[in-house]
Coordinates of C-alpha atoms in Angstrom, one line a residue:
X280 CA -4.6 96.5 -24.4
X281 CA -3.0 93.6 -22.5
X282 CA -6.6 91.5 -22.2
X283 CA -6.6 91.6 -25.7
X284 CA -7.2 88.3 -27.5
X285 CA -4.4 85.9 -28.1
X286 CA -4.4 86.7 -31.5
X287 CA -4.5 90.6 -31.1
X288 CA -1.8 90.1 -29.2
X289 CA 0.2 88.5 -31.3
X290 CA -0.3 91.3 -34.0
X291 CA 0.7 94.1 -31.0
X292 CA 4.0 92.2 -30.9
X293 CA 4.9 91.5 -34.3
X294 CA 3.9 95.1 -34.6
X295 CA 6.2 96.5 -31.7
X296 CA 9.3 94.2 -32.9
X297 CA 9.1 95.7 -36.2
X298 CA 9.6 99.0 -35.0
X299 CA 12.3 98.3 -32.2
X300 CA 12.9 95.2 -31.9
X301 CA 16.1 93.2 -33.4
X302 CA 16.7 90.2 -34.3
X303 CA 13.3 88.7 -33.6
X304 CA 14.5 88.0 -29.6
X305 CA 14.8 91.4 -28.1
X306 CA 13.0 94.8 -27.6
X307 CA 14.2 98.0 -26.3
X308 CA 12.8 101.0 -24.9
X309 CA 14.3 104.1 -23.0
X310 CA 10.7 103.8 -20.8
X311 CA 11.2 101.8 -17.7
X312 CA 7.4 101.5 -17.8
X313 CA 7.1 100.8 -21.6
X314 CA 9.5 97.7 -20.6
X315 CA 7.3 96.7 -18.2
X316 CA 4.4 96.6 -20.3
X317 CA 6.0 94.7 -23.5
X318 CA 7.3 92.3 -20.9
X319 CA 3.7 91.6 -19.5
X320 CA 2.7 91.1 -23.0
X321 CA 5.3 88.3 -23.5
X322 CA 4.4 86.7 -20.8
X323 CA 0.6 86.5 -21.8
X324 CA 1.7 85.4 -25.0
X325 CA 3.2 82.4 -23.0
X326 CA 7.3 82.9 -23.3
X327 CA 10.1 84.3 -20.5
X328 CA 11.6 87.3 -20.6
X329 CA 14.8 89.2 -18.7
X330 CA 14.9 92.9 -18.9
X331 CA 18.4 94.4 -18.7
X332 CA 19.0 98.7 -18.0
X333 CA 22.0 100.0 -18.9
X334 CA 23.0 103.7 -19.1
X335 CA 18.8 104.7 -18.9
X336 CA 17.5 102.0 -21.7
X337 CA 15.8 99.1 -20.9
X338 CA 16.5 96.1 -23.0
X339 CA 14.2 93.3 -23.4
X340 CA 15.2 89.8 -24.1
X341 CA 12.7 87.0 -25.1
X342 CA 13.2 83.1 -24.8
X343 CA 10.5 81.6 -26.9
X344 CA 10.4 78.5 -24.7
X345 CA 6.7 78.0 -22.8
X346 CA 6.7 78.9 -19.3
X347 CA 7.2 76.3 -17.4
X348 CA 7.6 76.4 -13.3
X349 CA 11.1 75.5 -12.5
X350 CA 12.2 72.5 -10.2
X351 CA 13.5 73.5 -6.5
X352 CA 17.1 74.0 -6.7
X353 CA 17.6 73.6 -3.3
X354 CA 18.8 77.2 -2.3
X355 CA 17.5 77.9 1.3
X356 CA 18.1 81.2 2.9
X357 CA 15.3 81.3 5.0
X358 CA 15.5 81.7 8.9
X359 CA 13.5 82.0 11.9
X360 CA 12.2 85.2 13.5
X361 CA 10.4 86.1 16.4
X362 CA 7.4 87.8 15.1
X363 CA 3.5 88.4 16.1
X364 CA 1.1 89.6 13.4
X365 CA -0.4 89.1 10.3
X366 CA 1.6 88.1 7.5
X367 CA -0.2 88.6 3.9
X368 CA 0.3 85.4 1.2
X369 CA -1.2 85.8 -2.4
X370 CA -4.2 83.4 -2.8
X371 CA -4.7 81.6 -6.3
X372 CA -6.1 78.6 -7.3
X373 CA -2.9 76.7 -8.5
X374 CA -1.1 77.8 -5.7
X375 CA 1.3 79.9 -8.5
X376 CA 2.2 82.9 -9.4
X377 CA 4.0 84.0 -12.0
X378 CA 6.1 87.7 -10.0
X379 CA 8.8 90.1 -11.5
X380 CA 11.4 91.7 -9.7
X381 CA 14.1 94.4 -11.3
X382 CA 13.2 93.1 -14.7
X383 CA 13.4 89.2 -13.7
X384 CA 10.6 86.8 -13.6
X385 CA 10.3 84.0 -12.0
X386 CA 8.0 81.1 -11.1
X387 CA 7.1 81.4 -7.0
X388 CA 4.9 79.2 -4.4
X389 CA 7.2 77.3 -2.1
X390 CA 6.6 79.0 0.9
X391 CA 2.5 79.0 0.7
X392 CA 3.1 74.9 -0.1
X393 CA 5.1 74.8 2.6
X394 CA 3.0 76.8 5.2
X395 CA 0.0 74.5 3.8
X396 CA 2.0 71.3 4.4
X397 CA 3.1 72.3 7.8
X398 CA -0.4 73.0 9.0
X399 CA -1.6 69.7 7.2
X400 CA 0.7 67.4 9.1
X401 CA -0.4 69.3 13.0
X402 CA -3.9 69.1 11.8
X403 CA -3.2 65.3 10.7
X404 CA -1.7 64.7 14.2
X405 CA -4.3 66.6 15.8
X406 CA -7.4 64.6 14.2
X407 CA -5.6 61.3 15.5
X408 CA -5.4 62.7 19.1
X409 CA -8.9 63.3 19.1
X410 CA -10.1 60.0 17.5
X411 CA -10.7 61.5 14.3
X412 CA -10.0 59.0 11.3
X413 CA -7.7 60.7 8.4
X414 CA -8.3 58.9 5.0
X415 CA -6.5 61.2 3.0
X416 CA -4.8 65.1 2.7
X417 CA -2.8 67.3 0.5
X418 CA -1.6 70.8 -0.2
X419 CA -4.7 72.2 1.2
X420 CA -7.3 69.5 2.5
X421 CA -7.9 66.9 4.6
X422 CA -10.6 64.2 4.3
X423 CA -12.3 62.6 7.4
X424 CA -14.5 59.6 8.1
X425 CA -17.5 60.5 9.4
X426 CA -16.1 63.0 11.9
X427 CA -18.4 63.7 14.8
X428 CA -19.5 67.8 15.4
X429 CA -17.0 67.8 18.5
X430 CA -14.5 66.3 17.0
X431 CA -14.7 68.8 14.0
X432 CA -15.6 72.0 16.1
X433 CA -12.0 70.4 18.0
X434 CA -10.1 70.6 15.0
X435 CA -11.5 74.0 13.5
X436 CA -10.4 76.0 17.2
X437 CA -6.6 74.1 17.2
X438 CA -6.8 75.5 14.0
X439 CA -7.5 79.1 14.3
X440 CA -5.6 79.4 17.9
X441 CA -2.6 77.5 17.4
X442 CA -1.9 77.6 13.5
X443 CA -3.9 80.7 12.9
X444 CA -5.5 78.9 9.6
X445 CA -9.3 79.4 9.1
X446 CA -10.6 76.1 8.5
X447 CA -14.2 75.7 6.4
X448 CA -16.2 72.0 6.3
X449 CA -16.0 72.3 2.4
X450 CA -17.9 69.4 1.4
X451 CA -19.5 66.2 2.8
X452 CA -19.4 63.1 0.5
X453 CA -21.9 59.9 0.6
X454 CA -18.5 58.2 -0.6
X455 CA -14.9 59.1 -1.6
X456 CA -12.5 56.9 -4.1
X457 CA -9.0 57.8 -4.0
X458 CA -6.4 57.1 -6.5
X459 CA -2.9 55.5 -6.0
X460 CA -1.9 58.7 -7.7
X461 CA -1.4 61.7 -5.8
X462 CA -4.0 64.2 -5.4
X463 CA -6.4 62.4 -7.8
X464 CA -10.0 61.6 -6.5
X465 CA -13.8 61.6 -6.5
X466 CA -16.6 62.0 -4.8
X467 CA -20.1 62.4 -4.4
X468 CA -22.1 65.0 -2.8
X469 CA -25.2 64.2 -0.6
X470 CA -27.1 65.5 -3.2
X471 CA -25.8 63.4 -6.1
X472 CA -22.8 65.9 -7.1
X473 CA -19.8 64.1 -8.3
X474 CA -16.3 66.1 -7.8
X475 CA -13.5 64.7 -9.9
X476 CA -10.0 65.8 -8.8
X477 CA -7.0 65.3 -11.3
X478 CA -8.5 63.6 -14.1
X479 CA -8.3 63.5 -18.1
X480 CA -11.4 63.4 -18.8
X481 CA -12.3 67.2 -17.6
X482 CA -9.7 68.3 -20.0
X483 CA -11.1 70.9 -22.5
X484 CA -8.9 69.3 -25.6
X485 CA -10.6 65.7 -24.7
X486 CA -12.2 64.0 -28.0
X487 CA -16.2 63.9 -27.8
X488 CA -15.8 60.1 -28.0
X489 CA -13.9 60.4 -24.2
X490 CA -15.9 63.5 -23.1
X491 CA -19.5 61.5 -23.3
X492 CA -17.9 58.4 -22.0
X493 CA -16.6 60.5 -18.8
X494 CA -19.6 62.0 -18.5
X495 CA -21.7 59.3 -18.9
X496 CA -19.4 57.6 -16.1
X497 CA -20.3 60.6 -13.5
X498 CA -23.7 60.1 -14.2
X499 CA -23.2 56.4 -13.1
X500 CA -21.3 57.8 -9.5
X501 CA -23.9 59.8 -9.0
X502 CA -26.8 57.5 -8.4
X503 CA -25.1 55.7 -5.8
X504 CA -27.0 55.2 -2.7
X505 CA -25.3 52.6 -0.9
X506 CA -22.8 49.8 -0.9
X507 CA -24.6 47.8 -3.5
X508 CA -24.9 50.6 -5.5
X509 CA -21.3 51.5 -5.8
X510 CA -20.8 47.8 -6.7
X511 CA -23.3 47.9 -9.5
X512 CA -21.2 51.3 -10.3
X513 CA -18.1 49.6 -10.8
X514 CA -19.6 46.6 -13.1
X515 CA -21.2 49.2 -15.2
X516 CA -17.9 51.8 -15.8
X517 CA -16.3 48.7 -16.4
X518 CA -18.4 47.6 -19.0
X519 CA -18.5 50.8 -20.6
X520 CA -14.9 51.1 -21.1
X521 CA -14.8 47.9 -22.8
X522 CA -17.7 49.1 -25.2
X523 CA -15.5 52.1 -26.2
X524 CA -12.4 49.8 -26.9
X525 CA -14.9 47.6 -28.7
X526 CA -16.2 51.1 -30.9
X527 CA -12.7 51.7 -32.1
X528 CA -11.4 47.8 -33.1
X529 CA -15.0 47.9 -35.0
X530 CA -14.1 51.5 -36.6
X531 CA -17.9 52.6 -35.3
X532 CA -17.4 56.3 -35.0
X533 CA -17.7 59.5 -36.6
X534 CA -13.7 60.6 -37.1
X535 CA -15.2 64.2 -35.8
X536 CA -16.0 63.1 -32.3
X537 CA -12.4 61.6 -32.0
X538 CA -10.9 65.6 -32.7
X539 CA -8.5 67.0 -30.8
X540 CA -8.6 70.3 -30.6
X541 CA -5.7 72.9 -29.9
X542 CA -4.7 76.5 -30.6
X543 CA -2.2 78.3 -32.6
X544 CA -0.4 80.4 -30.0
X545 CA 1.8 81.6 -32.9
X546 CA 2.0 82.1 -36.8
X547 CA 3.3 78.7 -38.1
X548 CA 6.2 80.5 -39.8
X549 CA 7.5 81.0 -35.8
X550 CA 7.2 77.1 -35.3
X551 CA 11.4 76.2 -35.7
X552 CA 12.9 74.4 -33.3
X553 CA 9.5 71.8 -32.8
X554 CA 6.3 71.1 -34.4
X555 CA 3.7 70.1 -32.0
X556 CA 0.9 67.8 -33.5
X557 CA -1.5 70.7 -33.9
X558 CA 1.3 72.9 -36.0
X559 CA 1.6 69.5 -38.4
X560 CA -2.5 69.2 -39.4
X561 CA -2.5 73.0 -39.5
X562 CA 0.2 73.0 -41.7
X563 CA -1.2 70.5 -44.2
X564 CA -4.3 73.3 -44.2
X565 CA -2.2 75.5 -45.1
X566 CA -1.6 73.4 -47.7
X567 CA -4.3 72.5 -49.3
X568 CA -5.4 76.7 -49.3
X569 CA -6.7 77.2 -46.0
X570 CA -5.5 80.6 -44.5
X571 CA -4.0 79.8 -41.2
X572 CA -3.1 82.5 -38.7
X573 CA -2.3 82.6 -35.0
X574 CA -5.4 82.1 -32.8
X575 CA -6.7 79.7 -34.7
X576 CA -8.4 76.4 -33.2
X577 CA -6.9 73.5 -35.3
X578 CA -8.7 70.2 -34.7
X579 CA -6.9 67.0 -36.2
X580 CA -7.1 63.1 -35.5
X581 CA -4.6 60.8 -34.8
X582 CA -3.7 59.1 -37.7
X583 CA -1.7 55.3 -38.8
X584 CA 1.1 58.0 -40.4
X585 CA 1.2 61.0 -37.7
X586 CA -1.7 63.5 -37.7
X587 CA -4.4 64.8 -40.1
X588 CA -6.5 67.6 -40.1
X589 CA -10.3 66.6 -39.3
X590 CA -11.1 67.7 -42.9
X591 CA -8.9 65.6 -44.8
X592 CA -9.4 62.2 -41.9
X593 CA -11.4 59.2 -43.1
X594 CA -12.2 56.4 -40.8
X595 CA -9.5 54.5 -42.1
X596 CA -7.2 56.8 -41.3
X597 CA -7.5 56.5 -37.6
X598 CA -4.9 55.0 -36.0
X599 CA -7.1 52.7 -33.4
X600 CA -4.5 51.8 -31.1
X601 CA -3.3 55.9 -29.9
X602 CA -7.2 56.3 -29.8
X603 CA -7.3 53.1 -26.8
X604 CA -4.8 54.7 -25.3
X605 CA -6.6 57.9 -25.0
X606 CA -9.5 55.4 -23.5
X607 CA -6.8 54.0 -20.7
X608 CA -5.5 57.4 -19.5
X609 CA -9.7 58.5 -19.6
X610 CA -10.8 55.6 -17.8
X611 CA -7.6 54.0 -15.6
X612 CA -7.4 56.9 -13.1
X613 CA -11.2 56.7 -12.2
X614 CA -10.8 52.8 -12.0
X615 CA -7.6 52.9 -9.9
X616 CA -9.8 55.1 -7.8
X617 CA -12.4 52.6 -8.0
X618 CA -10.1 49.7 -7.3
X619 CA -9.8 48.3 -10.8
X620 CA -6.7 47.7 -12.9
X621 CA -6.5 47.8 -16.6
X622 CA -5.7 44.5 -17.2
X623 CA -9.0 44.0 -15.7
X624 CA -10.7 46.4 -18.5
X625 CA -9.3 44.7 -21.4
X626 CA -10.2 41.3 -19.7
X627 CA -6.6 40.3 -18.9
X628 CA -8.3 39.1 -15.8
X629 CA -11.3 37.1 -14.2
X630 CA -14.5 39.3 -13.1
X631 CA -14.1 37.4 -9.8
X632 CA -11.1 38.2 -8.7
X633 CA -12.1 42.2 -8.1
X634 CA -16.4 41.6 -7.3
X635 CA -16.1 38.9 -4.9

């Protein structure tokens, strides 16, 4: 029952507190594994949870704050051992994971991050000893500048006998841009493949307006061939940035391709302490007789007085200047990448000083 739908989850929760819950923030249950379940389900449903035994009944209390991973606090009680064997990490793709322990929950990944940073920074020293150029590395990967086979087949056998890390040639890119800002980049494949690393555009709540300008800007990265390619590449994003900046101040757009779109995670009546953007144009539906519930996908625009649902939004209602910065944070991370400011976008600066 726990990969039920958001919204059937909701209902098995509003159901469960009915019946033994109190006070809308706790649950409890004389089943230790009863406990365990319901707390699962909270966390699915996106909120923190403690449970608390005491004299054979579990107590469950809820924080309706979203989960969010905690900041080091600095607490260190690790220490060295001699050991020799094979010590098991859990692999995800965040580097994350949410773990419970006697009832507690807690965010945990410091000790994978740090194992992958430690075997970064010998891998980094040992490309230099070889001659290898290092143009850029993170968490979990390093990037190389045309690395000969030796020098790679070098680096893969320090590797595996002195760190005891597998390490895989991933990718090989005709070029690489990389961003001022950490861990953002993009490249493109042999074969014409652009991977984008960090960036707004890929997010799934991104206008269409910005979605088919992102795309239409990974199309342009992937026919370059050469140097004078990625030059043509730059003059073109460029220009298309400034024709979506010119779409807005001329209102030229459909108010449905400028939607945001986000999901209720709760019944609107649940929405006290904030209302996020999406809880504002849903509640206006709600108002005008539109059954809301949670689970719902509420698109709205941005609006010269707050939000509006996309149903209610004329052109004029758009509020031009939230919609360019939606453009900036779409574009500025690709042109930082690409070696191009902002200022240069909205023509703050000459052409010349950036294409030589």
């Amino acid at each position: 029952m726990l990969n039920l739908s958001p919204r059937q989850l909701r209902i098995l929760f509003e159901s469960m507190m009915l019946g033994d819950g109190w006070r809308g923030r706790c649950y409890g249950t004389a089943s230790k594994a009863l406990a365990d379940n319901f707390q699962e389900l909270v966390l699915k449903m996106g909120y923190a949870s403690t449970i608390t035994n005491s004299k054979n009944f579990n107590s469950i209390y809820i924080s309706y704050q979203m989960l969010q991973p905690m900041q080091n606090k600095g607490i260190d009680h690790r220490s060295w051992v001699e050991y020799d064997g094979m010590v098991y990490c859990v692999d995800v793709k965040n580097h994350l994971v949410y773990v419970r322990r006697n009832g507690k929950a807690c965010w945990s990944g410091n000790s994978v991050t740090a194992l992958g940073r430690y075997a970064i920074t010998q891998t980094i020293e040992k490309a230099e000893e070889i001659g290898a150029t290092v143009i850029y590395g993170d968490t979990d990967s390093l990037f190389l500048d045309n690395p000969t086979k030796d020098q790679l087949r070098q680096l893969i056998d320090y590797s595996e006998k002195k760190l005891r890390v597998e390490l895989d040639i991933e990718k090989e890119y005709r070029f690489v841009a990389l961003s001022s800002r950490k861990k953002n980049y993009l490249g493109v494949s042999k074969d014409g493949q652009v991977d984008i690393k960090g960036l707004t555009g890929k997010k799934r709540n991104t206008p269409l307006f910005l979605q088919e300008a992102f795309m239409e800007m990974i199309d342009i990265l992937s026919q370059v061939r050469d140097p004078d390619g990625f030059t043509s590449a730059k003059k073109r994003i460029l220009q298309l940035a400034r024709d979506k900046l010119t779409m807005l101040d001329r209102r030229e757009f459909d108010v449905e391709d400028l939607a945001i779109r986000v999901q209720l995670t709760k019944n609107l009546s649940a929405y006290t302490k904030t209302t996020p953007q999406h809880v504002k144009a849903a509640t206006q539906l709600q108002k005008a007789g539109k059954e809301v519930t949670a689970g719902d996908i509420i698109a709205f625009v941005k609006t010269t007085d707050g939000v509006k649902p996309v149903e209610q939004a004329t052109v004029q209602d758009i509020d031009v200047s939230k919609y360019k910065d939606l453009v900036k944070s779409t574009f500025e991370q690709v042109l930082d990448a690409l070696g191009i400011e902002w200022l240069d976008t909205i023509g703050m600066r000459r052409l010349d000083t950036f294409f030589g």
